[in-house]
Short mmCIF file of C-alpha atoms and ligand atoms in Angstrom, two decimals:
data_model
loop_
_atom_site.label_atom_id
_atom_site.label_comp_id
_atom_site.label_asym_id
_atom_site.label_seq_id
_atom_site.Cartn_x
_atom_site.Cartn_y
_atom_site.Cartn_z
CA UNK I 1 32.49 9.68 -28.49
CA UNK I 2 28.94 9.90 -27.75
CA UNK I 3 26.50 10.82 -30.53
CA UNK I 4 23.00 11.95 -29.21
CA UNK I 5 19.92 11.75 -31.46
CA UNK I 6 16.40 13.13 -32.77
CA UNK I 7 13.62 11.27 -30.60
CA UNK I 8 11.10 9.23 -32.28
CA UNK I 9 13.25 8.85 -35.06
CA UNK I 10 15.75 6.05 -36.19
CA UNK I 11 18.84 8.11 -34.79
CA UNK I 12 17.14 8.11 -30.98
CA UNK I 13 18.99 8.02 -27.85
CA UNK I 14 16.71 5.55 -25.98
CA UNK I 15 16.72 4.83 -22.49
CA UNK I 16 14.25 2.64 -21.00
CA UNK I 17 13.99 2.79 -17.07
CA UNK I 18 12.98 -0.40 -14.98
CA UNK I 19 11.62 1.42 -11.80
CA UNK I 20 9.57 4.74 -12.54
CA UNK I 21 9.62 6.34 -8.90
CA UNK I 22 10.59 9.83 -8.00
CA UNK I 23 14.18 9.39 -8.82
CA UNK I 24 13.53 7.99 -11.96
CA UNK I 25 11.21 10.74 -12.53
CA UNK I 26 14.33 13.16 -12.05
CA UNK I 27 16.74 10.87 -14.19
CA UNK I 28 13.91 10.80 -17.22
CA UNK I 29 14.02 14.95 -17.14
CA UNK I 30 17.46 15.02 -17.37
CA UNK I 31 17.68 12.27 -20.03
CA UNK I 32 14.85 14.41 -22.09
CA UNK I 33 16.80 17.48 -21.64
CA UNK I 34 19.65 15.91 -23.59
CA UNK I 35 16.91 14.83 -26.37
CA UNK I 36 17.04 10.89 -25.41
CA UNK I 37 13.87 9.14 -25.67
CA UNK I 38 12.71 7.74 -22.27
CA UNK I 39 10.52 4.68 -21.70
CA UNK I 40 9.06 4.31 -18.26
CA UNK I 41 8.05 1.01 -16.57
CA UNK I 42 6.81 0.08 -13.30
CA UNK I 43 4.27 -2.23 -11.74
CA UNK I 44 1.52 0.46 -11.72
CA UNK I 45 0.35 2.88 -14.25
CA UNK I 46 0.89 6.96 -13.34
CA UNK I 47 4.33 6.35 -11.42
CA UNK I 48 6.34 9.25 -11.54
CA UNK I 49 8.56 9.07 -13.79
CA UNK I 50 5.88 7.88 -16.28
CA UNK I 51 4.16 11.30 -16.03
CA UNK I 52 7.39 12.72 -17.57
CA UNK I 53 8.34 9.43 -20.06
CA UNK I 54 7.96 9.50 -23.58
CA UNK I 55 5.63 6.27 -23.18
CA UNK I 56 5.52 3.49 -20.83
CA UNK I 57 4.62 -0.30 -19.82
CA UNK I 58 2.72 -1.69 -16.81
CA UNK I 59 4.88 -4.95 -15.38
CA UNK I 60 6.34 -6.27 -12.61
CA UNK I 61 10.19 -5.84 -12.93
CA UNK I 62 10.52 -9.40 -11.50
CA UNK I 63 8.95 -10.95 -13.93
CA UNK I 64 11.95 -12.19 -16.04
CA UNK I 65 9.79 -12.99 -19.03
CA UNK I 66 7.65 -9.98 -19.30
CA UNK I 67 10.71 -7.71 -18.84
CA UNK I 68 12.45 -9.43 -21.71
CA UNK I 69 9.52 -9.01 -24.21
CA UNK I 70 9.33 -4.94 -23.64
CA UNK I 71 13.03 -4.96 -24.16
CA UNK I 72 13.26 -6.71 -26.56
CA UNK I 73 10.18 -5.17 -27.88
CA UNK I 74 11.75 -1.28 -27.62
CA UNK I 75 15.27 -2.55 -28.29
CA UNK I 76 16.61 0.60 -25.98
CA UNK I 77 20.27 1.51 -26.22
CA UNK I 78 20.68 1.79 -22.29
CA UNK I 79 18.13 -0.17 -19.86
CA UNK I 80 18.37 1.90 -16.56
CA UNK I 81 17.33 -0.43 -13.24
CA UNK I 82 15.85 2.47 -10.68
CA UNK I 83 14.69 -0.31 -8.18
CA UNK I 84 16.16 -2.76 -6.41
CA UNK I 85 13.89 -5.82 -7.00
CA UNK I 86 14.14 -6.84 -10.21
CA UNK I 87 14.64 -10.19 -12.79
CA UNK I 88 18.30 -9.45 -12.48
CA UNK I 89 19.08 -13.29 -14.01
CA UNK I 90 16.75 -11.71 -17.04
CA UNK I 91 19.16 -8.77 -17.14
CA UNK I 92 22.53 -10.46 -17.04
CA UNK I 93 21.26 -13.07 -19.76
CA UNK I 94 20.25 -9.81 -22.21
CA UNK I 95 23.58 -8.30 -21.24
CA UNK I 96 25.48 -11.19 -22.73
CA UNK I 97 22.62 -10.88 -25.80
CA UNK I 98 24.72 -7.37 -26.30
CA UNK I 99 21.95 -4.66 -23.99
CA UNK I 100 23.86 -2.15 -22.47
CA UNK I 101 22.84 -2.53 -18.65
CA UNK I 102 23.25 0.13 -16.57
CA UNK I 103 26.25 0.63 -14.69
CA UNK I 104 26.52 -3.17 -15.42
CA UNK I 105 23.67 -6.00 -14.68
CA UNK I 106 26.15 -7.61 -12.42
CA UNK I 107 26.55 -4.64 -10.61
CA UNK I 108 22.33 -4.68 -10.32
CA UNK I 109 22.44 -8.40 -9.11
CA UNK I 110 24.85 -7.87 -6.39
CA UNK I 111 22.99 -5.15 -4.49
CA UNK I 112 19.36 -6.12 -5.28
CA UNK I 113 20.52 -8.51 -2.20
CA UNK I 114 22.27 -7.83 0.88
CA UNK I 115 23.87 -11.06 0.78
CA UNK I 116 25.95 -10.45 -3.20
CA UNK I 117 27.32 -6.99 -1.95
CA UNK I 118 28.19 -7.88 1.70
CA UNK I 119 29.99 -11.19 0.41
CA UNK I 120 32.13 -9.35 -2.91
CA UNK I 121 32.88 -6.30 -0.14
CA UNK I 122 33.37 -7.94 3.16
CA UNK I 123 34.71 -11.06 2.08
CA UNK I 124 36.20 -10.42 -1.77
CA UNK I 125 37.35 -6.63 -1.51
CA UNK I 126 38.06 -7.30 2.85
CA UNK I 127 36.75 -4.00 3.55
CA UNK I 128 35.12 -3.21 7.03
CA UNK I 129 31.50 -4.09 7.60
CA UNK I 130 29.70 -4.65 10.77
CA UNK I 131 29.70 -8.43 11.97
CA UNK I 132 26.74 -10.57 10.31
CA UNK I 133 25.07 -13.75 9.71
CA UNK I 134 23.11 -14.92 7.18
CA UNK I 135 20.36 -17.04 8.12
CA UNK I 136 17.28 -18.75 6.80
CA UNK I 137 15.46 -20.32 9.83
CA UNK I 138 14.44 -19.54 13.35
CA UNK I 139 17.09 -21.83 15.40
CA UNK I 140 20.16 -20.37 12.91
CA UNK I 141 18.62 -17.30 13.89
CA UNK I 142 19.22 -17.42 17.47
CA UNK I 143 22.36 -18.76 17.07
CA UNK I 144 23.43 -15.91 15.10
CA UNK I 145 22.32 -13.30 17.65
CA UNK I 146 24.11 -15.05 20.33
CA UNK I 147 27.20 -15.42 18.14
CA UNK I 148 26.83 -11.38 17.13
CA UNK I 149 25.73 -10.25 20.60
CA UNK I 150 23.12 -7.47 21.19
CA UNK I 151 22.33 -5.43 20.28
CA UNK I 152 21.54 -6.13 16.55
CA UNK I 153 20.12 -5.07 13.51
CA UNK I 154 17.52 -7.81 11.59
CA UNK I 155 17.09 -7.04 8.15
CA UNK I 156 15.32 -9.41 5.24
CA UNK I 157 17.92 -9.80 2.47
CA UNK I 158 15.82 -8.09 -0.07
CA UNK I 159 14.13 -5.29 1.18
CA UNK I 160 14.58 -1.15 1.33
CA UNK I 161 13.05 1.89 3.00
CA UNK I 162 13.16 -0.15 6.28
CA UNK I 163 10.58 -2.79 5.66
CA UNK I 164 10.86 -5.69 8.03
CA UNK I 165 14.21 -4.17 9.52
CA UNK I 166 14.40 -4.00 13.51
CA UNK I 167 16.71 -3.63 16.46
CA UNK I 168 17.03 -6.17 19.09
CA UNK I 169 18.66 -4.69 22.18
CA UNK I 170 17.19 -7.61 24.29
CA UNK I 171 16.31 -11.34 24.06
CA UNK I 172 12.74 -10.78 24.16
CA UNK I 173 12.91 -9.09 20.87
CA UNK I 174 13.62 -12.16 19.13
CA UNK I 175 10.05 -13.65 18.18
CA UNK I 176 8.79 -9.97 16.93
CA UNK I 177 12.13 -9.19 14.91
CA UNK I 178 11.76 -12.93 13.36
CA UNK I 179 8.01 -12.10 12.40
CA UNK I 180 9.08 -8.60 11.07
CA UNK I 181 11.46 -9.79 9.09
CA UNK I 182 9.67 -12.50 7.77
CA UNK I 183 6.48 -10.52 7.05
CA UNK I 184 8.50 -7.16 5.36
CA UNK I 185 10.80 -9.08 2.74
CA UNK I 186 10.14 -7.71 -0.93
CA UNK I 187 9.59 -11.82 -1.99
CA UNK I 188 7.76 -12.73 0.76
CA UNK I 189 9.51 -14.57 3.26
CA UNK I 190 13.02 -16.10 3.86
CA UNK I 191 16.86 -15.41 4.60
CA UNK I 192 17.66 -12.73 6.69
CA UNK I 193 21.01 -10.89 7.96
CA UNK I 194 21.65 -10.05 11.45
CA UNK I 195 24.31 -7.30 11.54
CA UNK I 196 26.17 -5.96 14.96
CA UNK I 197 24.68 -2.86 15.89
CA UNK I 198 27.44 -0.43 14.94
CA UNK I 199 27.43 2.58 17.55
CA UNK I 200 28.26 5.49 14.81
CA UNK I 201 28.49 9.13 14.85
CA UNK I 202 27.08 9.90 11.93
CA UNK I 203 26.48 8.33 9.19
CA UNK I 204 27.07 9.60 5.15
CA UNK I 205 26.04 8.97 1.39
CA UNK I 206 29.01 9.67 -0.68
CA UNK I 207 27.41 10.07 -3.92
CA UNK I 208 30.06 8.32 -6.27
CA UNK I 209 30.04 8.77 -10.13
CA UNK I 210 32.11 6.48 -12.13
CA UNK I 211 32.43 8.29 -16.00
CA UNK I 212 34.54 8.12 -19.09
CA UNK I 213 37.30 10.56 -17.29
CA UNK I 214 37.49 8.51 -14.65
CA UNK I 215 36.00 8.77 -11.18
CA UNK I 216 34.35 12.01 -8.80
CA UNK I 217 32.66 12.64 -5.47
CA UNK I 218 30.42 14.85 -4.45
CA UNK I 219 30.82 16.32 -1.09
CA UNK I 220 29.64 14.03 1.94
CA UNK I 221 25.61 14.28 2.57
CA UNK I 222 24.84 13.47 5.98
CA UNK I 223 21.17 11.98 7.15
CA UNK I 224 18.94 10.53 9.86
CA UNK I 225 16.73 7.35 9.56
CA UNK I 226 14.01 6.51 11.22
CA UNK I 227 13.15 2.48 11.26
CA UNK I 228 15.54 2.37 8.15
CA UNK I 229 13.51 5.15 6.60
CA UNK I 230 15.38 8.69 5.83
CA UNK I 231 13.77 11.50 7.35
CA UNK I 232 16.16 14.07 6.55
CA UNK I 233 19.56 14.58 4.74
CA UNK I 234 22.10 17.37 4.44
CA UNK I 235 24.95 18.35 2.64
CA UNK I 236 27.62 18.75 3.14
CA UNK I 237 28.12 16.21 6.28
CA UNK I 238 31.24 17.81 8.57
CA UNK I 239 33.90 15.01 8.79
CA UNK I 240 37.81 14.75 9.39
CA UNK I 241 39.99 14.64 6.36
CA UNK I 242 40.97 11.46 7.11
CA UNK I 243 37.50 10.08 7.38
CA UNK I 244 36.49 11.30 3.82
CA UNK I 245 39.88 10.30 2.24
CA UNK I 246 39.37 6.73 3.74
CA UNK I 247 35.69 6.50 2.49
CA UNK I 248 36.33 7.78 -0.59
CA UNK I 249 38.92 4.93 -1.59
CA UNK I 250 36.10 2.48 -0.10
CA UNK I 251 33.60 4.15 -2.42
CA UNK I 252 35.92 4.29 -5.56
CA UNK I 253 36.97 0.36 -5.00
CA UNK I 254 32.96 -1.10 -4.20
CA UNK I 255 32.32 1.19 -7.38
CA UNK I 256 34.76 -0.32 -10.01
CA UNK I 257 34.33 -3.57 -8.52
CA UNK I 258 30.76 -3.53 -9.53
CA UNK I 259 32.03 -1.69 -12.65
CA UNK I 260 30.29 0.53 -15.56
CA UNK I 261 29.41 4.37 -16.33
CA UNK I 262 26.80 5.98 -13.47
CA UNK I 263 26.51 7.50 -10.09
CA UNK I 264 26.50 5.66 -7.18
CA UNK I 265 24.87 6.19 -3.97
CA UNK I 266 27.41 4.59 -1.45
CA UNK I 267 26.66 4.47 2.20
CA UNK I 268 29.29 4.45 5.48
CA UNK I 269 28.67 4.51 8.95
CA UNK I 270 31.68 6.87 10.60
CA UNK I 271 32.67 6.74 14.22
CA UNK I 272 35.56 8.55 14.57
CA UNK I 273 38.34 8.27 11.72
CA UNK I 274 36.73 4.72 11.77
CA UNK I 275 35.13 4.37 8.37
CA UNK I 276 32.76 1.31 8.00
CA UNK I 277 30.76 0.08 4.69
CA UNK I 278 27.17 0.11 5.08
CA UNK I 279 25.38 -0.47 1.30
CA UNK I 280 25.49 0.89 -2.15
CA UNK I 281 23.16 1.80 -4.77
CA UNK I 282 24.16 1.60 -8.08
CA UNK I 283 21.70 4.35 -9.12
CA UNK I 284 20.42 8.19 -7.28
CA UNK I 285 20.39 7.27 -3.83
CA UNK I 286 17.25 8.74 -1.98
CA UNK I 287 19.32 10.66 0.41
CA UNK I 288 20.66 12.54 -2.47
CA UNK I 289 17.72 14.32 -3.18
CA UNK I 290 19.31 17.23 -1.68
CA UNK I 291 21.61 17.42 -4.40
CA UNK I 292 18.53 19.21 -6.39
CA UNK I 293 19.06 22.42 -4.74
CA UNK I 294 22.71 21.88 -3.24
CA UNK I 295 24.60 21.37 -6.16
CA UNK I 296 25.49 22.62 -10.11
CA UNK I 297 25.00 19.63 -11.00
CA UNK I 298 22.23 16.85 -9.28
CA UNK I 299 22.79 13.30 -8.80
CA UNK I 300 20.06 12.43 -11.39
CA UNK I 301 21.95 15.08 -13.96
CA UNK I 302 25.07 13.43 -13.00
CA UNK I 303 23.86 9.62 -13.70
CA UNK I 304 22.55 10.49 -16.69
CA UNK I 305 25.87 12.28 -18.01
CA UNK I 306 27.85 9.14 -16.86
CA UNK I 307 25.42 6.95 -18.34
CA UNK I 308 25.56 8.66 -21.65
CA UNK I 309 29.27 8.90 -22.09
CA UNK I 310 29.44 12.70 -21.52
CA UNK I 311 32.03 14.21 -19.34
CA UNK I 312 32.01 14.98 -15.66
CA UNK I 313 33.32 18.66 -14.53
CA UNK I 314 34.12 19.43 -10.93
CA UNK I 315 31.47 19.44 -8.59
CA UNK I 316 30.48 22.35 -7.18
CA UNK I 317 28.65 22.96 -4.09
CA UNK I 318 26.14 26.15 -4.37
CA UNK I 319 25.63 26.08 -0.29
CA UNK I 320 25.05 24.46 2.81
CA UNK I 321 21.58 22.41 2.14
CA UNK I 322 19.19 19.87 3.58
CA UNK I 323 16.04 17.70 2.63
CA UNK I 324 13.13 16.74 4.17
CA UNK I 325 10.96 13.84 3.20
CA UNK I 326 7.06 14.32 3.38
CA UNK I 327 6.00 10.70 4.74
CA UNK I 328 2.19 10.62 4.92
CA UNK I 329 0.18 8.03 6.76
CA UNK I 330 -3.26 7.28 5.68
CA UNK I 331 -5.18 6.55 2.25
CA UNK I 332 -6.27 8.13 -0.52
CA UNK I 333 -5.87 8.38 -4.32
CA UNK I 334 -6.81 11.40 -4.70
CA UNK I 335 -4.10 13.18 -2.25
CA UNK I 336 -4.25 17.00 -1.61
CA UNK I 337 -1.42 19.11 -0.07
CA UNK I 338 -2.30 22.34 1.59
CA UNK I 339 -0.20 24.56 3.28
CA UNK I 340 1.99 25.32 0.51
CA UNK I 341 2.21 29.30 0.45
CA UNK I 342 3.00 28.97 3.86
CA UNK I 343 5.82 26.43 3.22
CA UNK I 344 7.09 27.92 0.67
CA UNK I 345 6.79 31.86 1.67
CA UNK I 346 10.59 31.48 2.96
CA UNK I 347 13.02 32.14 0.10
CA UNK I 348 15.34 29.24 0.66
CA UNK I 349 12.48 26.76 0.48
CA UNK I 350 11.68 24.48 -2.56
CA UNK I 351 9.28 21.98 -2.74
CA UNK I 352 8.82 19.01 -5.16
CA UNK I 353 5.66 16.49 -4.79
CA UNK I 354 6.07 13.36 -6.75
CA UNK I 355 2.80 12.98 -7.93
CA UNK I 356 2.57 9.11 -7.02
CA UNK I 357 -1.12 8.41 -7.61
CA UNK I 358 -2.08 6.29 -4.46
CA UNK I 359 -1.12 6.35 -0.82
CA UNK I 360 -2.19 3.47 1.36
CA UNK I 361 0.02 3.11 4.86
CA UNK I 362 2.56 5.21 4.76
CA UNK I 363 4.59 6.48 1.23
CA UNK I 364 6.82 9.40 0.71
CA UNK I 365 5.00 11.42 -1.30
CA UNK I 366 7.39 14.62 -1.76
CA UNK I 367 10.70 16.45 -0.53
CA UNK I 368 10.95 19.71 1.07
CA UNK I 369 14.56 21.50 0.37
CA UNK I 370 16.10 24.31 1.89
CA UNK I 371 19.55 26.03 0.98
CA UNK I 372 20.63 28.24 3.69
CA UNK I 373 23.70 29.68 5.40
CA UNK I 374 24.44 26.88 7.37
CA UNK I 375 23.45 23.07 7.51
CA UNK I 376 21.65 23.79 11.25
CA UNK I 377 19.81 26.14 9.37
CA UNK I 378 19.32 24.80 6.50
CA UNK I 379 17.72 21.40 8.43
CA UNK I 380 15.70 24.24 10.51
CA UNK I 381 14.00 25.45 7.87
CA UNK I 382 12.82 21.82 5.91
CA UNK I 383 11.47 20.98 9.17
CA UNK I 384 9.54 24.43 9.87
CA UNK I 385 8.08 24.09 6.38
CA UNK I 386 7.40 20.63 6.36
CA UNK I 387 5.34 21.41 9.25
CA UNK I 388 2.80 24.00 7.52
CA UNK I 389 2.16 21.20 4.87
CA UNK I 390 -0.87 19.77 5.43
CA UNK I 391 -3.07 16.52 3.70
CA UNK I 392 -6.71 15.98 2.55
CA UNK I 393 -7.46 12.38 2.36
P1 AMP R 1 19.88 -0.08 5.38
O1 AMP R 1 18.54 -0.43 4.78
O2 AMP R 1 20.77 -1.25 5.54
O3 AMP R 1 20.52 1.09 4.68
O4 AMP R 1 19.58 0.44 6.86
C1 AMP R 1 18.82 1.61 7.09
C2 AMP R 1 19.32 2.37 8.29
O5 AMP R 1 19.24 1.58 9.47
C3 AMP R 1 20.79 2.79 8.21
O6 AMP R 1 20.94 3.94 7.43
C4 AMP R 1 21.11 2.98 9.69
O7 AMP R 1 20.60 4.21 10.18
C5 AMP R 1 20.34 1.84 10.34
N1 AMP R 1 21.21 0.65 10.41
C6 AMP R 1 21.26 -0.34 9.50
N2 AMP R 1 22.18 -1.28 9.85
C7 AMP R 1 22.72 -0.89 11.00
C8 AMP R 1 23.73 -1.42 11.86
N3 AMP R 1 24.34 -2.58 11.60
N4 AMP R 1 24.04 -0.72 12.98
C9 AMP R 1 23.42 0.46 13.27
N5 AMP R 1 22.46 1.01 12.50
C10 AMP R 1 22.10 0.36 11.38
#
């Protein structure tokens, strides 16, 4: 049985969150909305979720050493990874120490790189993945495209939001995709995979949330990338019965293999009835951002009930919805948006901006959502009002 407690006080609930970006920022408000006490850290001071914590630390999650002093220095009851890149050795030694991890620090090493989850689900669970090749030089590399055929997708192992990921559909690709890969690799540079270029349909999230009743889904969100980079999602994705039934075993087996309380963001590209296993997240998946207007309950409310013990109701969907990121190129820190009465003069239209202190290239800095009478329109209307929102440098 859970017991929740009084924050700032001895019987505190505390959660400390490695990663302090917009979803964490969304996780935190739930947490404090239950009464836990939230501690926010990230590499840089004013990240989102910081704005919201109840205090927070300035470090680089993959430094091993530093993370273990402010843990061991706030002694939380559940340490909450929101990023990918982090000491994950650091977190599996102060799991064994007796930390509660969240869903499970295993679960965190496997899919910080592409190579842990693609080897437990492709080659462990023998679920269907696109062909692929791990390789750590530039003559494996060429082998591996001419073993996987073109075209292909070149991703560094540990990387997200697209960085250093390309397409090859011919061989003169090869030298750039080598240098992207190399140069857009969260550790610098290194192994990459090559993956066969599945031709999909469409491709899904299934948010996944693994709680002490057992296991639930929330209905399929659909979403387009752009260089690896969502652009916009929408919920719920139209697909055959079949098609969910299959990726929702998938989801429920990658889930308890990586094991623990918490939702999961898991990821399939569908062609057909075909179902094949893309990635998981073991935390709010980006995509599911939509769930903030979509659903009764969000992804980041949803996490943090798993994460806390408390029980998980049937999902339900309010309406057809979709989400629109708000990418913006350029650089500032002191970032302006303008257009917002426009943007937001249509009823279905909400609009949340993250509050990330610095943009320098190009950073998603907010999410337009929309719940509408259909998905079409729904999608119609994030774009429309997307447009009207304009940026002072
Ligand atoms: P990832 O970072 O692996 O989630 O990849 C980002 C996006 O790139 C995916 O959501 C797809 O749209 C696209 N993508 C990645 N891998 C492949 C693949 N093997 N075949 C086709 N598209 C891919």
């Amino acid at each position: 049985m859970t017991i929740l407690g009084t924050p700032f006080s001895s019987t505190a609930k505390r959660i400390l969150l490695c990663g302090s970006g917009e979803l964490g920022k969304e996780v935190a408000i739930e947490l404090q909305r239950l009464g836990c006490e939230v501690i926010a850290c990230d590499r840089y001071a004013n990240a989102p979720a910081m704005q919201v914590a109840d205090r927070s630390h300035v470090l680089s999650m993959l430094d091993g050493q530093a993370l273990r002093r402010v843990i061991e220095m706030e002694k939380p009851d559940l340490v909450v990874p929101e990023i990918e890149a982090i000491a994950t050795d650091t977190l599996i030694a102060l799991e064994q120490e007796g930390f509660h991890i969240v869903p499970t620090a295993r679960a965190a090493q496997l899919t910080m790189n592409r190579e842990g989850i693609r080897c437990l689900v492709a080659e462990e669970l023998g679920i269907q993945t696109s062909s692929y090749a791990f390789v750590d030089d530039k003559a494996a590399f060429i082998a591996a495209i001419e073993k996987i055929g073109l075209p292909c997708v070149v991703k560094p192992i540990m990387s997200s939001s697209g960085k250093g990921q390309s397409t090859l559909r011919c061989n003169d690709d090869v030298n750039a995709a080598w240098q992207t890969a190399q140069e857009g690799g969260r550790t610098g540079a290194g192994r990459v995979i090559v993956e066969g270029f599945v031709d999909f349909d469409y491709e899904i999230t299934l948010l996944t949330v693994q709680h002490c009743n057992g296991v639930s889904f929330c209905p399929p969100i659909g979403h387009r990338q752009e260089g690896g980079d969502y652009q916009e999602s929408w919920q719920p994705q139209t697909m055959s019965a079949q098609a969910l039934q299959r990726a929702q075993v998938i989801a429920e087996e990658v889930t308890s293999a990586l094991g623990g309380w918490g939702l999961f963001g898991v990821e399939f590209f569908i062609k057909g009835d075909e179902v094949i296993f893309s990635e998981v997240s073991p935390r709010p998946h980006d995509t599911g951002l939509v769930t903030l207007v979509s659903q009764n309950l969000s992804q980041f409310a949803l996490h943090a009930r798993a994460i806390l013990g408390l029980p998980i109701h049937p999902i339900h969907l309010h309406g057809p919805s979709a989400s629109k990121a708000l990418v913006v190129k350029g650089k500032s820190e002191q970032l302006q948006f303008t257009g917002l009465n426009q943007a937001m003069a249509a009823a279905d239209i909400d609009i949340r901006l993250f509050g990330k202190p610095e943009v320098d290239g190009e950073r998603r800095m907010g999410v337009v959502l929309s719940r509408h009478d259909s998905v079409e329109l729904a999608v119609t209307s994030v774009k429309i009002a997307a447009s009207k929102i304009g940026y002072i440098f």
